[in-house]
N, CA, C and O atoms as a Tinker XYZ file with bonds, in Angstrom:
   508  protein
     1  N    -31.380000    4.668000   21.436000    73     2
     2  CA   -31.273000    4.394000   20.027000    64     1     3
     3  C    -29.840000    5.924000   19.217000    63     2     4     5
     4  O    -30.023000    7.025000   19.737000    81     3
     5  N    -28.839000    5.891000   18.300000    73     3     6
     6  CA   -28.055000    6.371000   18.003000    64     5     7
     7  C    -28.575000    7.571000   17.884000    63     6     8     9
     8  O    -29.720000    7.944000   18.140000    81     7
     9  N    -27.736000    8.116000   17.509000    73     7    10
    10  CA   -27.836000    9.703000   16.692000    64     9    11
    11  C    -26.086000   10.100000   16.409000    63    10    12    13
    12  O    -24.979000    9.956000   16.929000    81    11
    13  N    -26.578000   10.534000   15.524000    73    11    14
    14  CA   -25.350000   10.735000   14.302000    64    13    15
    15  C    -24.672000   12.054000   14.881000    63    14    16    17
    16  O    -25.339000   13.089000   14.901000    81    15
    17  N    -23.330000   12.045000   15.364000    73    15    18
    18  CA   -22.911000   13.153000   15.941000    64    17    19
    19  C    -22.162000   14.327000   14.824000    63    18    20    21
    20  O    -21.881000   15.466000   15.198000    81    19
    21  N    -21.960000   13.932000   13.715000    73    19    22
    22  CA   -21.864000   14.420000   12.420000    64    21    23
    23  C    -22.536000   13.870000   11.340000    63    22    24    25
    24  O    -22.735000   12.794000   10.775000    81    23
    25  N    -22.815000   15.094000   11.285000    73    23    26
    26  CA   -24.531000   15.216000   10.638000    64    25    27
    27  C    -23.449000   14.579000    8.468000    63    26    28    29
    28  O    -22.417000   14.358000    7.833000    81    27
    29  N    -24.358000   14.629000    8.495000    73    27    30
    30  CA   -24.388000   13.461000    6.834000    64    29    31
    31  C    -24.297000   13.909000    5.937000    63    30    32    33
    32  O    -25.158000   14.726000    5.611000    81    31
    33  N    -22.777000   13.501000    4.718000    73    31    34
    34  CA   -22.669000   14.514000    3.449000    64    33    35
    35  C    -22.515000   14.064000    3.026000    63    34    36    37
    36  O    -21.482000   13.399000    3.104000    81    35
    37  N    -23.800000   13.892000    1.693000    73    35    38
    38  CA   -24.400000   13.103000    0.245000    64    37    39
    39  C    -23.965000   13.459000   -0.773000    63    38    40    41
    40  O    -24.493000   12.912000   -1.741000    81    39
    41  N    -22.905000   14.438000   -1.074000    73    39    42
    42  CA   -22.385000   15.190000   -2.065000    64    41    43
    43  C    -22.111000   14.492000   -3.421000    63    42    44    45
    44  O    -22.143000   14.545000   -4.650000    81    43
    45  N    -21.843000   13.857000   -2.388000    73    43    46
    46  CA   -20.719000   13.436000   -4.229000    64    45    47
    47  C    -20.950000   11.727000   -4.361000    63    46    48    49
    48  O    -21.833000   11.347000   -3.592000    81    47
    49  N    -20.400000   10.750000   -5.091000    73    47    50
    50  CA   -19.561000    9.430000   -4.375000    64    49    51
    51  C    -19.021000    8.812000   -3.739000    63    50    52    53
    52  O    -19.218000    7.702000   -3.245000    81    51
    53  N    -18.235000    9.547000   -3.701000    73    51    54
    54  CA   -17.298000    8.806000   -2.465000    64    53    55
    55  C    -18.104000    8.753000   -1.371000    63    54    56    57
    56  O    -17.992000    7.701000   -0.743000    81    55
    57  N    -18.968000    9.633000   -0.887000    73    55    58
    58  CA   -19.299000   10.040000    0.056000    64    57    59
    59  C    -20.329000    8.918000    0.339000    63    58    60    61
    60  O    -20.440000    8.309000    1.403000    81    59
    61  N    -21.215000    8.706000   -1.017000    73    59    62
    62  CA   -22.733000    8.163000   -0.919000    64    61    63
    63  C    -21.695000    6.270000   -0.193000    63    62    64    65
    64  O    -22.025000    5.473000    0.686000    81    63
    65  N    -20.376000    6.312000   -1.211000    73    63    66
    66  CA   -20.006000    4.994000   -1.050000    64    65    67
    67  C    -19.555000    4.313000    0.548000    63    66    68    69
    68  O    -19.927000    3.272000    1.087000    81    67
    69  N    -18.490000    5.511000    1.067000    73    67    70
    70  CA   -18.261000    5.240000    2.086000    64    69    71
    71  C    -19.229000    5.612000    2.911000    63    70    72    73
    72  O    -18.496000    5.877000    3.863000    81    71
    73  N    -20.605000    5.909000    3.413000    73    71    74
    74  CA   -21.452000    5.580000    3.999000    64    73    75
    75  C    -22.407000    4.233000    3.855000    63    74    76    77
    76  O    -22.858000    3.744000    4.892000    81    75
    77  N    -22.711000    3.645000    2.602000    73    75    78
    78  CA   -22.718000    2.531000    2.207000    64    77    79
    79  C    -22.084000    1.244000    3.271000    63    78    80    81
    80  O    -22.653000    0.499000    4.069000    81    79
    81  N    -20.723000    1.382000    2.880000    73    79    82
    82  CA   -19.186000    0.668000    2.749000    64    81    83
    83  C    -18.043000    0.592000    4.173000    63    82    84    85
    84  O    -17.080000   -0.094000    4.517000    81    83
    85  N    -18.546000    1.324000    4.507000    73    83    86
    86  CA   -18.334000    1.476000    6.615000    64    85    87
    87  C    -18.266000    0.989000    6.902000    63    86    88    89
    88  O    -19.335000    0.437000    7.164000    81    87
    89  N    -17.058000    0.303000    7.366000    73    87    90
    90  CA   -17.526000   -0.238000    8.802000    64    89    91
    91  C    -16.538000   -1.980000    7.640000    63    90    92    93
    92  O    -16.330000   -2.400000    6.502000    81    91
    93  N    -16.256000   -2.349000    9.470000    73    91    94
    94  CA   -14.364000   -3.048000    9.536000    64    93    95
    95  C    -14.488000   -4.005000    8.120000    63    94    96    97
    96  O    -13.747000   -4.139000    7.146000    81    95
    97  N    -16.176000   -4.769000    8.616000    73    95    98
    98  CA   -16.107000   -6.212000    7.466000    64    97    99
    99  C    -16.493000   -6.118000    6.735000    63    98   100   101
   100  O    -16.049000   -6.834000    5.838000    81    99
   101  N    -17.684000   -5.168000    6.364000    73    99   102
   102  CA   -18.786000   -4.974000    5.468000    64   101   103
   103  C    -18.047000   -5.045000    3.826000    63   102   104   105
   104  O    -19.005000   -5.327000    3.106000    81   103
   105  N    -16.895000   -4.928000    3.003000    73   103   106
   106  CA   -16.843000   -5.614000    1.758000    64   105   107
   107  C    -16.023000   -6.950000    1.971000    63   106   108   109
   108  O    -16.165000   -7.778000    1.071000    81   107
   109  N    -14.894000   -7.410000    3.388000    73   107   110
   110  CA   -14.767000   -8.592000    3.264000    64   109   111
   111  C    -16.522000   -9.882000    3.670000    63   110   112   113
   112  O    -16.478000  -11.110000    3.608000    81   111
   113  N    -17.341000   -9.344000    3.905000    73   111   114
   114  CA   -18.648000   -9.872000    3.751000    64   113   115
   115  C    -19.341000   -9.928000    2.588000    63   114   116   117
   116  O    -19.926000  -11.010000    2.544000    81   115
   117  N    -19.551000   -9.264000    1.618000    73   115   118
   118  CA   -20.208000   -8.820000    0.465000    64   117   119
   119  C    -19.044000   -9.847000   -1.082000    63   118   120   121
   120  O    -19.362000  -10.382000   -2.145000    81   119
   121  N    -18.186000   -9.718000   -0.608000    73   119   122
   122  CA   -16.675000  -11.130000   -0.821000    64   121   123
   123  C    -17.461000  -12.101000   -0.726000    63   122   124   125
   124  O    -18.213000  -12.476000   -1.626000    81   123
   125  N    -17.339000  -12.683000    0.570000    73   123   126
   126  CA   -17.240000  -13.929000    0.682000    64   125   127
   127  C    -18.540000  -13.961000    0.228000    63   126   128   129
   128  O    -18.470000  -14.578000   -0.835000    81   127
   129  N    -19.427000  -13.720000    0.381000    73   127   130
   130  CA   -20.984000  -13.816000    0.073000    64   129   131
   131  C    -21.440000  -14.470000   -0.807000    63   130   132   133
   132  O    -22.177000  -15.449000   -0.929000    81   131
   133  N    -20.311000  -13.060000   -2.079000    73   131   134
   134  CA   -20.283000  -13.661000   -3.769000    64   133   135
   135  C    -20.016000  -14.823000   -3.595000    63   134   136   137
   136  O    -20.931000  -15.546000   -3.989000    81   135
   137  N    -18.803000  -15.592000   -2.998000    73   135   138
   138  CA   -18.759000  -16.572000   -3.310000    64   137   139
   139  C    -18.902000  -18.227000   -3.071000    63   138   140   141
   140  O    -18.440000  -19.355000   -3.245000    81   139
   141  N    -20.024000  -17.308000   -2.482000    73   139   142
   142  CA   -20.408000  -18.988000   -2.227000    64   141   143
   143  C    -21.256000  -19.065000   -0.853000    63   142   144   145
   144  O    -22.322000  -19.676000   -0.788000    81   143
   145  N    -20.491000  -18.165000    0.586000    73   143   146
   146  CA   -20.532000  -19.086000    1.628000    64   145   147
   147  C    -21.698000  -17.803000    2.740000    63   146   148   149
   148  O    -21.151000  -16.878000    3.340000    81   147
   149  N    -23.100000  -17.992000    2.804000    73   147   150
   150  CA   -24.485000  -17.957000    2.671000    64   149   151
   151  C    -24.692000  -18.126000    4.467000    63   150   152   153
   152  O    -25.168000  -17.263000    5.204000    81   151
   153  N    -24.585000  -18.413000    4.554000    73   151   154
   154  CA   -25.195000  -18.635000    6.143000    64   153   155
   155  C    -24.246000  -17.978000    7.241000    63   154   156   157
   156  O    -23.082000  -17.986000    6.842000    81   155
   157  N    -24.375000  -17.479000    8.355000    73   155   158
   158  CA   -24.000000  -16.633000    8.914000    64   157   159
   159  C    -22.841000  -17.605000    9.568000    63   158   160   161
   160  O    -21.664000  -17.365000    9.297000    81   159
   161  N    -23.198000  -18.743000   10.460000    73   159   162
   162  CA   -21.548000  -19.451000   10.424000    64   161   163
   163  C    -20.707000  -19.774000    9.798000    63   162   164   165
   164  O    -19.686000  -20.363000   10.154000    81   163
   165  N    -21.049000  -19.399000    8.665000    73   163   166
   166  CA   -20.177000  -19.926000    7.146000    64   165   167
   167  C    -18.913000  -18.462000    7.515000    63   166   168   169
   168  O    -17.710000  -18.467000    7.777000    81   167
   169  N    -19.954000  -17.337000    7.360000    73   167   170
   170  CA   -19.149000  -16.180000    7.446000    64   169   171
   171  C    -18.592000  -16.170000    8.797000    63   170   172   173
   172  O    -17.380000  -15.954000    8.768000    81   171
   173  N    -19.089000  -16.339000   10.019000    73   171   174
   174  CA   -17.590000  -15.963000   11.056000    64   173   175
   175  C    -16.704000  -16.578000   10.685000    63   174   176   177
   176  O    -15.582000  -16.074000   10.633000    81   175
   177  N    -17.052000  -18.447000   10.142000    73   175   178
   178  CA   -15.815000  -18.722000    9.867000    64   177   179
   179  C    -14.556000  -18.086000    9.233000    63   178   180   181
   180  O    -13.368000  -18.150000    9.548000    81   179
   181  N    -15.097000  -17.563000    8.409000    73   179   182
   182  CA   -13.629000  -16.526000    6.936000    64   181   183
   183  C    -14.034000  -15.771000    7.303000    63   182   184   185
   184  O    -14.481000  -15.093000    6.378000    81   183
   185  N    -14.262000  -15.242000    8.432000    73   183   186
   186  CA   -13.926000  -13.499000    8.730000    64   185   187
   187  C    -14.204000  -13.972000   10.639000    63   186   188   189
   188  O    -15.210000  -13.621000   11.255000    81   187
   189  N    -13.033000  -14.821000   11.270000    73   187   190
   190  CA   -12.717000  -15.252000   13.356000    64   189   191
   191  C    -12.798000  -14.349000   13.206000    63   190   192   193
   192  O    -13.949000  -14.118000   12.838000    81   191
   193  N    -11.848000  -12.938000   13.285000    73   191   194
   194  CA   -11.170000  -12.085000   14.544000    64   193   195
   195  C    -12.028000  -11.079000   14.680000    63   194   196   197
   196  O    -11.743000  -10.018000   15.233000    81   195
   197  N    -14.060000  -11.592000   13.759000    73   195   198
   198  CA   -15.318000  -10.269000   13.847000    64   197   199
   199  C    -16.608000  -10.911000   15.090000    63   198   200   201
   200  O    -17.432000  -11.822000   15.161000    81   199
   201  N    -16.290000  -10.176000   15.618000    73   199   202
   202  CA   -17.729000  -10.959000   16.644000    64   201   203
   203  C    -18.379000  -10.972000   16.044000    63   202   204   205
   204  O    -18.687000  -10.073000   15.261000    81   203
   205  N    -19.070000  -12.495000   16.237000    73   203   206
   206  CA   -20.823000  -12.142000   15.794000    64   205   207
   207  C    -21.529000  -11.209000   15.918000    63   206   208   209
   208  O    -22.008000  -10.832000   14.848000    81   207
   209  N    -21.884000  -10.517000   16.983000    73   207   210
   210  CA   -22.729000   -9.175000   17.574000    64   209   211
   211  C    -22.446000   -8.262000   16.054000    63   210   212   213
   212  O    -23.391000   -7.925000   15.341000    81   211
   213  N    -21.183000   -7.981000   15.756000    73   211   214
   214  CA   -20.821000   -6.971000   14.823000    64   213   215
   215  C    -20.691000   -7.538000   13.652000    63   214   216   217
   216  O    -20.522000   -6.704000   12.762000    81   215
   217  N    -20.704000   -8.816000   13.235000    73   215   218
   218  CA   -21.558000   -9.335000   11.880000    64   217   219
   219  C    -22.982000   -9.044000   11.167000    63   218   220   221
   220  O    -23.354000   -8.725000   10.038000    81   219
   221  N    -23.837000   -9.436000   12.947000    73   219   222
   222  CA   -24.875000   -9.274000   12.402000    64   221   223
   223  C    -25.027000   -8.069000   12.106000    63   222   224   225
   224  O    -25.565000   -7.863000   11.018000    81   223
   225  N    -24.720000   -7.156000   12.739000    73   223   226
   226  CA   -25.006000   -5.235000   12.839000    64   225   227
   227  C    -24.714000   -4.944000   11.520000    63   226   228   229
   228  O    -25.551000   -4.270000   10.920000    81   227
   229  N    -23.556000   -5.354000   10.832000    73   227   230
   230  CA   -23.010000   -4.762000    9.127000    64   229   231
   231  C    -24.157000   -5.449000    8.365000    63   230   232   233
   232  O    -24.903000   -4.742000    7.688000    81   231
   233  N    -24.424000   -7.287000    8.451000    73   231   234
   234  CA   -25.492000   -8.001000    7.611000    64   233   235
   235  C    -26.375000   -6.834000    7.706000    63   234   236   237
   236  O    -26.614000   -6.306000    6.620000    81   235
   237  N    -26.788000   -6.427000    8.492000    73   235   238
   238  CA   -28.922000   -5.782000    8.828000    64   237   239
   239  C    -28.344000   -4.494000    8.338000    63   238   240   241
   240  O    -29.219000   -3.785000    7.840000    81   239
   241  N    -26.991000   -3.896000    8.317000    73   239   242
   242  CA   -26.925000   -2.083000    7.016000    64   241   243
   243  C    -26.853000   -2.647000    5.838000    63   242   244   245
   244  O    -27.556000   -2.228000    4.919000    81   243
   245  N    -25.751000   -3.980000    5.627000    73   243   246
   246  CA   -25.970000   -4.245000    4.317000    64   245   247
   247  C    -27.108000   -4.611000    3.358000    63   246   248   249
   248  O    -27.064000   -4.504000    2.132000    81   247
   249  N    -28.258000   -5.111000    4.182000    73   247   250
   250  CA   -29.242000   -5.295000    4.393000    64   249   251
   251  C    -30.226000   -4.341000    4.009000    63   250   252   253
   252  O    -31.161000   -4.510000    3.227000    81   251
   253  N    -29.880000   -3.213000    4.712000    73   251   254
   254  CA   -30.668000   -2.079000    5.090000    64   253   255
   255  C    -30.189000   -1.274000    3.135000    63   254   256   257
   256  O    -31.078000   -0.866000    2.388000    81   255
   257  N    -29.010000   -1.254000    2.838000    73   255   258
   258  CA   -28.459000   -0.544000    2.340000    64   257   259
   259  C    -28.730000   -1.646000    0.598000    63   258   260   261
   260  O    -28.228000   -1.351000   -0.486000    81   259
   261  N    -29.630000   -2.850000    0.874000    73   259   262
   262  CA   -29.965000   -3.103000   -0.321000    64   261   263
   263  C    -28.922000   -4.503000   -1.143000    63   262   264   265
   264  O    -29.125000   -5.381000   -1.981000    81   263
   265  N    -28.099000   -4.162000   -0.537000    73   263   266
   266  CA   -27.138000   -4.978000   -1.007000    64   265   267
   267  C    -27.038000   -6.809000   -0.752000    63   266   268   269
   268  O    -26.499000   -7.715000   -1.388000    81   267
   269  N    -27.711000   -6.761000    0.282000    73   267   270
   270  CA   -28.053000   -8.329000    0.508000    64   269   271
   271  C    -29.264000   -8.754000    0.705000    63   270   272   273
   272  O    -30.158000   -7.910000    0.768000    81   271
   273  N    -29.510000   -9.846000    0.816000    73   271   274
   274  CA   -31.020000  -10.066000    1.129000    64   273   275
   275  C    -30.984000  -11.490000    1.196000    63   274   276   277
   276  O    -30.612000  -12.465000    0.545000    81   275
   277  N    -31.790000  -11.039000    2.768000    73   275   278
   278  CA   -31.245000  -12.447000    4.031000    64   277   279
   279  C    -32.926000  -13.070000    3.479000    63   278   280   281
   280  O    -33.789000  -12.315000    3.033000    81   279
   281  N    -33.076000  -14.379000    3.619000    73   279   282
   282  CA   -33.594000  -15.489000    4.026000    64   281   283
   283  C    -33.621000  -16.153000    5.411000    63   282   284   285
   284  O    -32.521000  -16.507000    5.835000    81   283
   285  N    -34.853000  -16.416000    6.304000    73   283   286
   286  CA   -34.984000  -16.935000    6.567000    64   285   287
   287  C    -35.851000  -18.638000    7.129000    63   286   288   289
   288  O    -36.760000  -18.267000    7.872000    81   287
   289  N    -35.874000  -19.773000    7.068000    73   287   290
   290  CA   -36.167000  -20.915000    6.653000    64   289   291
   291  C    -37.159000  -20.621000    7.816000    63   290   292   293
   292  O    -37.074000  -19.825000    8.750000    81   291
   293  N    -38.406000  -21.770000    7.368000    73   291   294
   294  CA   -39.275000  -21.593000    9.062000    64   293   295
   295  C    -38.955000  -23.540000    9.137000    63   294   296   297
   296  O    -39.406000  -24.583000    8.665000    81   295
   297  N    -37.886000  -23.053000   10.064000    73   295   298
   298  CA   -37.316000  -24.800000   10.265000    64   297   299
   299  C    -36.984000  -24.389000   11.538000    63   298   300   301
   300  O    -36.965000  -23.198000   11.849000    81   299
   301  N    -36.707000  -25.338000   12.341000    73   299   302
   302  CA   -36.308000  -25.689000   14.025000    64   301   303
   303  C    -34.582000  -26.403000   13.690000    63   302   304   305
   304  O    -34.323000  -27.412000   13.033000    81   303
   305  N    -33.775000  -25.619000   14.285000    73   303   306
   306  CA   -33.874000  -23.654000   14.656000    64   305   307
   307  C    -33.696000  -22.877000   13.312000    63   306   308   309
   308  O    -32.923000  -23.116000   12.384000    81   307
   309  N    -34.375000  -22.146000   13.419000    73   307   310
   310  CA   -34.119000  -21.408000   12.227000    64   309   311
   311  C    -32.800000  -21.132000   11.567000    63   310   312   313
   312  O    -31.792000  -20.713000   12.136000    81   311
   313  N    -32.970000  -21.502000    9.937000    73   311   314
   314  CA   -31.709000  -21.055000    8.968000    64   313   315
   315  C    -32.027000  -20.369000    8.521000    63   314   316   317
   316  O    -33.056000  -20.204000    7.867000    81   315
   317  N    -30.913000  -19.546000    8.842000    73   315   318
   318  CA   -30.845000  -18.402000    7.752000    64   317   319
   319  C    -29.386000  -17.899000    6.667000    63   318   320   321
   320  O    -28.180000  -17.867000    6.913000    81   319
   321  N    -29.924000  -17.666000    5.826000    73   319   322
   322  CA   -29.064000  -17.286000    4.037000    64   321   323
   323  C    -28.748000  -15.903000    3.817000    63   322   324   325
   324  O    -29.657000  -15.232000    4.305000    81   323
   325  N    -28.047000  -15.329000    3.407000    73   323   326
   326  CA   -27.852000  -13.870000    3.085000    64   325   327
   327  C    -27.521000  -14.024000    1.316000    63   326   328   329
   328  O    -26.911000  -15.050000    1.016000    81   327
   329  N    -27.731000  -13.476000    0.650000    73   327   330
   330  CA   -27.277000  -13.349000   -0.808000    64   329   331
   331  C    -27.093000  -11.646000   -1.829000    63   330   332   333
   332  O    -27.832000  -10.663000   -1.779000    81   331
   333  N    -26.246000  -11.793000   -2.393000    73   331   334
   334  CA   -26.063000  -10.642000   -2.727000    64   333   335
   335  C    -27.416000  -10.294000   -4.197000    63   334   336   337
   336  O    -27.848000  -10.943000   -5.149000    81   335
   337  N    -27.661000   -8.876000   -3.599000    73   335   338
   338  CA   -28.617000   -8.493000   -4.875000    64   337   339
   339  C    -28.334000   -8.118000   -5.808000    63   338   340   341
   340  O    -27.170000   -8.324000   -6.152000    81   339
   341  N    -29.150000   -7.441000   -6.631000    73   339   342
   342  CA   -29.028000   -7.465000   -8.606000    64   341   343
   343  C    -27.645000   -6.556000   -8.201000    63   342   344   345
   344  O    -26.531000   -6.724000   -8.698000    81   343
   345  N    -28.087000   -5.334000   -6.945000    73   343   346
   346  CA   -28.052000   -3.941000   -6.378000    64   345   347
   347  C    -26.207000   -5.007000   -6.238000    63   346   348   349
   348  O    -25.173000   -4.896000   -6.896000    81   347
   349  N    -26.494000   -5.706000   -5.359000    73   347   350
   350  CA   -24.995000   -5.521000   -4.670000    64   349   351
   351  C    -24.019000   -5.829000   -5.181000    63   350   352   353
   352  O    -22.943000   -5.232000   -5.174000    81   351
   353  N    -24.585000   -7.797000   -6.193000    73   351   354
   354  CA   -23.336000   -7.713000   -7.750000    64   353   355
   355  C    -23.236000   -6.808000   -9.013000    63   354   356   357
   356  O    -22.928000   -7.198000  -10.140000    81   355
   357  N    -23.502000   -5.719000   -8.696000    73   355   358
   358  CA   -22.621000   -4.352000   -9.082000    64   357   359
   359  C    -21.573000   -3.824000   -8.523000    63   358   360   361
   360  O    -20.728000   -3.078000   -9.019000    81   359
   361  N    -21.710000   -4.472000   -6.888000    73   359   362
   362  CA   -20.662000   -3.904000   -6.052000    64   361   363
   363  C    -19.031000   -5.444000   -6.728000    63   362   364   365
   364  O    -17.920000   -4.924000   -6.623000    81   363
   365  N    -18.992000   -6.336000   -7.052000    73   363   366
   366  CA   -17.742000   -7.599000   -6.730000    64   365   367
   367  C    -16.837000   -6.812000   -7.242000    63   366   368   369
   368  O    -15.978000   -6.287000   -6.534000    81   367
   369  N    -16.971000   -6.487000   -9.549000    73   367   370
   370  CA   -15.819000   -5.984000   -9.994000    64   369   371
   371  C    -15.438000   -4.638000   -8.992000    63   370   372   373
   372  O    -14.460000   -5.077000   -8.387000    81   371
   373  N    -15.662000   -3.277000   -8.493000    73   371   374
   374  CA   -15.074000   -2.941000   -7.815000    64   373   375
   375  C    -13.981000   -3.434000   -6.288000    63   374   376   377
   376  O    -13.072000   -2.935000   -5.623000    81   375
   377  N    -15.145000   -5.269000   -6.347000    73   375   378
   378  CA   -14.694000   -4.683000   -5.188000    64   377   379
   379  C    -13.177000   -5.691000   -5.361000    63   378   380   381
   380  O    -12.249000   -5.406000   -4.605000    81   379
   381  N    -13.017000   -6.675000   -6.220000    73   379   382
   382  CA   -11.902000   -7.289000   -6.850000    64   381   383
   383  C    -11.385000   -6.268000   -7.301000    63   382   384   385
   384  O    -10.168000   -6.444000   -7.229000    81   383
   385  N    -11.684000   -4.925000   -7.888000    73   383   386
   386  CA   -10.439000   -4.064000   -8.555000    64   385   387
   387  C     -9.149000   -3.764000   -6.736000    63   386   388   389
   388  O     -7.966000   -4.017000   -6.507000    81   387
   389  N    -10.253000   -3.154000   -5.933000    73   387   390
   390  CA    -9.805000   -3.172000   -4.682000    64   389   391
   391  C     -8.758000   -3.734000   -4.593000    63   390   392   393
   392  O     -7.663000   -3.303000   -4.953000    81   391
   393  N     -9.122000   -5.255000   -3.862000    73   391   394
   394  CA    -8.121000   -6.531000   -3.733000    64   393   395
   395  C     -6.203000   -6.463000   -4.868000    63   394   396   397
   396  O     -4.999000   -6.580000   -4.641000    81   395
   397  N     -7.220000   -6.180000   -6.147000    73   395   398
   398  CA    -5.679000   -6.489000   -6.960000    64   397   399
   399  C     -4.677000   -5.195000   -6.601000    63   398   400   401
   400  O     -3.491000   -5.329000   -6.298000    81   399
   401  N     -5.292000   -4.082000   -6.682000    73   399   402
   402  CA    -4.849000   -3.021000   -6.383000    64   401   403
   403  C     -4.069000   -2.938000   -4.598000    63   402   404   405
   404  O     -3.221000   -2.181000   -4.125000    81   403
   405  N     -4.769000   -3.981000   -4.068000    73   403   406
   406  CA    -3.629000   -4.231000   -2.710000    64   405   407
   407  C     -2.709000   -5.335000   -2.491000    63   406   408   409
   408  O     -1.813000   -5.280000   -1.649000    81   407
   409  N     -2.965000   -6.538000   -3.391000    73   407   410
   410  CA    -2.562000   -7.533000   -4.051000    64   409   411
   411  C     -1.336000   -6.634000   -4.686000    63   410   412   413
   412  O     -0.417000   -6.278000   -3.948000    81   411
   413  N     -1.356000   -6.270000   -6.125000    73   411   414
   414  CA    -0.179000   -4.964000   -6.706000    64   413   415
   415  C      0.735000   -4.575000   -5.112000    63   414   416   417
   416  O      1.236000   -5.448000   -4.402000    81   415
   417  N      0.758000   -3.745000   -4.948000    73   415   418
   418  CA     1.134000   -3.156000   -3.681000    64   417   419
   419  C      1.333000   -3.713000   -2.386000    63   418   420   421
   420  O      1.534000   -2.748000   -1.649000    81   419
   421  N      1.394000   -5.016000   -1.566000    73   419   422
   422  CA     0.742000   -5.359000   -0.858000    64   421   423
   423  C      2.351000   -4.987000    0.195000    63   422   424   425
   424  O      2.252000   -4.627000    1.368000    81   423
   425  N      3.855000   -5.185000   -0.578000    73   423   426
   426  CA     4.987000   -4.428000    0.283000    64   425   427
   427  C      4.633000   -3.580000    0.555000    63   426   428   429
   428  O      4.101000   -3.635000    1.663000    81   427
   429  N      4.615000   -2.530000    0.042000    73   427   430
   430  CA     4.190000   -0.786000    0.462000    64   429   431
   431  C      3.432000   -0.520000    1.561000    63   430   432   433
   432  O      3.864000    0.003000    2.589000    81   431
   433  N      1.851000   -1.011000    1.287000    73   431   434
   434  CA     1.049000   -0.922000    2.068000    64   433   435
   435  C      1.214000   -2.526000    3.052000    63   434   436   437
   436  O      0.194000   -2.854000    3.658000    81   435
   437  N      1.928000   -3.063000    3.130000    73   435   438
   438  CA     2.293000   -3.578000    4.216000    64   437   439
   439  C      3.507000   -3.279000    5.552000    63   438   440   441
   440  O      3.768000   -3.429000    6.746000    81   439
   441  N      4.036000   -2.641000    3.985000    73   439   442
   442  CA     5.002000   -1.758000    5.599000    64   441   443
   443  C      4.915000   -0.200000    6.076000    63   442   444   445
   444  O      5.576000    0.456000    6.881000    81   443
   445  N      3.646000    0.148000    5.100000    73   443   446
   446  CA     3.699000    1.293000    5.661000    64   445   447
   447  C      2.435000    1.362000    6.849000    63   446   448   449
   448  O      2.114000    2.174000    7.717000    81   447
   449  N      1.978000    0.193000    6.426000    73   447   450
   450  CA     0.615000   -0.224000    8.178000    64   449   451
   451  C      1.714000   -0.451000    9.187000    63   450   452   453
   452  O      1.567000   -0.066000   10.347000    81   451
   453  N      2.656000   -0.978000    8.842000    73   451   454
   454  CA     3.697000   -1.482000   10.389000    64   453   455
   455  C      5.142000   -0.675000   10.785000    63   454   456   457
   456  O      6.183000   -0.857000   11.416000    81   455
   457  N      4.426000    0.386000    9.925000    73   455   458
   458  CA     5.737000    1.551000   10.165000    64   457   459
   459  C      6.940000    1.094000    9.655000    63   458   460   461
   460  O      7.692000    1.673000   10.440000    81   459
   461  N      7.404000    0.703000    9.184000    73   459   462
   462  CA     8.700000    0.159000    8.564000    64   461   463
   463  C      8.969000    1.111000    7.336000    63   462   464   465
   464  O      8.026000    1.713000    6.824000    81   463
   465  N     10.354000    1.255000    6.829000    73   463   466
   466  CA    11.204000    2.004000    5.900000    64   465   467
   467  C     10.117000    1.166000    4.793000    63   466   468   469
   468  O      9.533000    0.086000    4.889000    81   467
   469  N     10.167000    2.419000    3.508000    73   467   470
   470  CA     9.876000    2.239000    2.597000    64   469   471
   471  C     10.874000    2.563000    1.365000    63   470   472   473
   472  O     11.288000    3.719000    1.286000    81   471
   473  N     11.161000    1.900000    0.690000    73   471   474
   474  CA    11.988000    2.123000   -0.673000    64   473   475
   475  C     11.442000    2.767000   -1.194000    63   474   476   477
   476  O     10.231000    2.754000   -0.974000    81   475
   477  N     11.897000    3.574000   -2.042000    73   475   478
   478  CA    11.171000    4.689000   -2.828000    64   477   479
   479  C     10.955000    3.966000   -4.663000    63   478   480   481
   480  O     10.299000    4.609000   -5.483000    81   479
   481  N     11.562000    2.711000   -5.008000    73   479   482
   482  CA    11.229000    1.787000   -5.876000    64   481   483
   483  C      9.453000    2.110000   -6.319000    63   482   484   485
   484  O      8.321000    2.140000   -5.836000    81   483
   485  N      9.836000    2.208000   -6.953000    73   483   486
   486  CA     8.194000    1.929000   -7.407000    64   485   487
   487  C      7.454000    1.019000   -8.328000    63   486   488   489
   488  O      6.498000    1.095000   -9.101000    81   487
   489  N      8.266000    0.170000   -7.933000    73   487   490
   490  CA     7.907000   -1.561000   -8.314000    64   489   491
   491  C      6.999000   -2.193000   -6.986000    63   490   492   493
   492  O      6.270000   -3.184000   -6.921000    81   491
   493  N      7.393000   -1.132000   -5.936000    73   491   494
   494  CA     7.170000   -2.095000   -4.477000    64   493   495
   495  C      7.678000   -3.628000   -4.299000    63   494   496   497
   496  O      7.192000   -4.471000   -3.545000    81   495
   497  N      8.587000   -3.750000   -5.028000    73   495   498
   498  CA     9.406000   -4.895000   -4.617000    64   497   499
   499  C     10.228000   -5.118000   -3.944000    63   498   500   501
   500  O     10.990000   -4.171000   -4.139000    81   499
   501  N     10.712000   -5.799000   -3.157000    73   499   502
   502  CA    11.942000   -5.541000   -2.171000    64   501   503
   503  C     13.227000   -6.333000   -2.859000    63   502   504   505
   504  O     13.361000   -7.350000   -3.539000    81   503
   505  N     13.890000   -5.558000   -2.443000    73   503   506
   506  CA    15.543000   -5.609000   -2.590000    64   505   507
   507  C     16.040000   -7.047000   -2.572000    63   506   508
   508  O     17.243000   -7.286000   -2.670000    81   507
């Protein structure tokens, strides 16, 4: 069983949201589930870089944090679908705002991530 090396620090909202959304694919999973992609195979197709195992782990954590609910249909083979809970739906505007910010600063962020020089222009638009 996994044992934390660093104790939890839940003193403010940022600590809490970090604990709940920490994971490379969680924000994307929430976004795609909100868009109507509910089956694990659909989510895998939307996020092909993630392994099925990692997606399942992160979906389980989102379920434990009551952001998504899992429905298992009693058919053979078993059919599983995920949906956002009412609590999970409250994150959709936050995720949309983060995505908009990323779109607005795409040029600058892409250059910073790829370690390319960025002009000091505040508009983040290439010359």
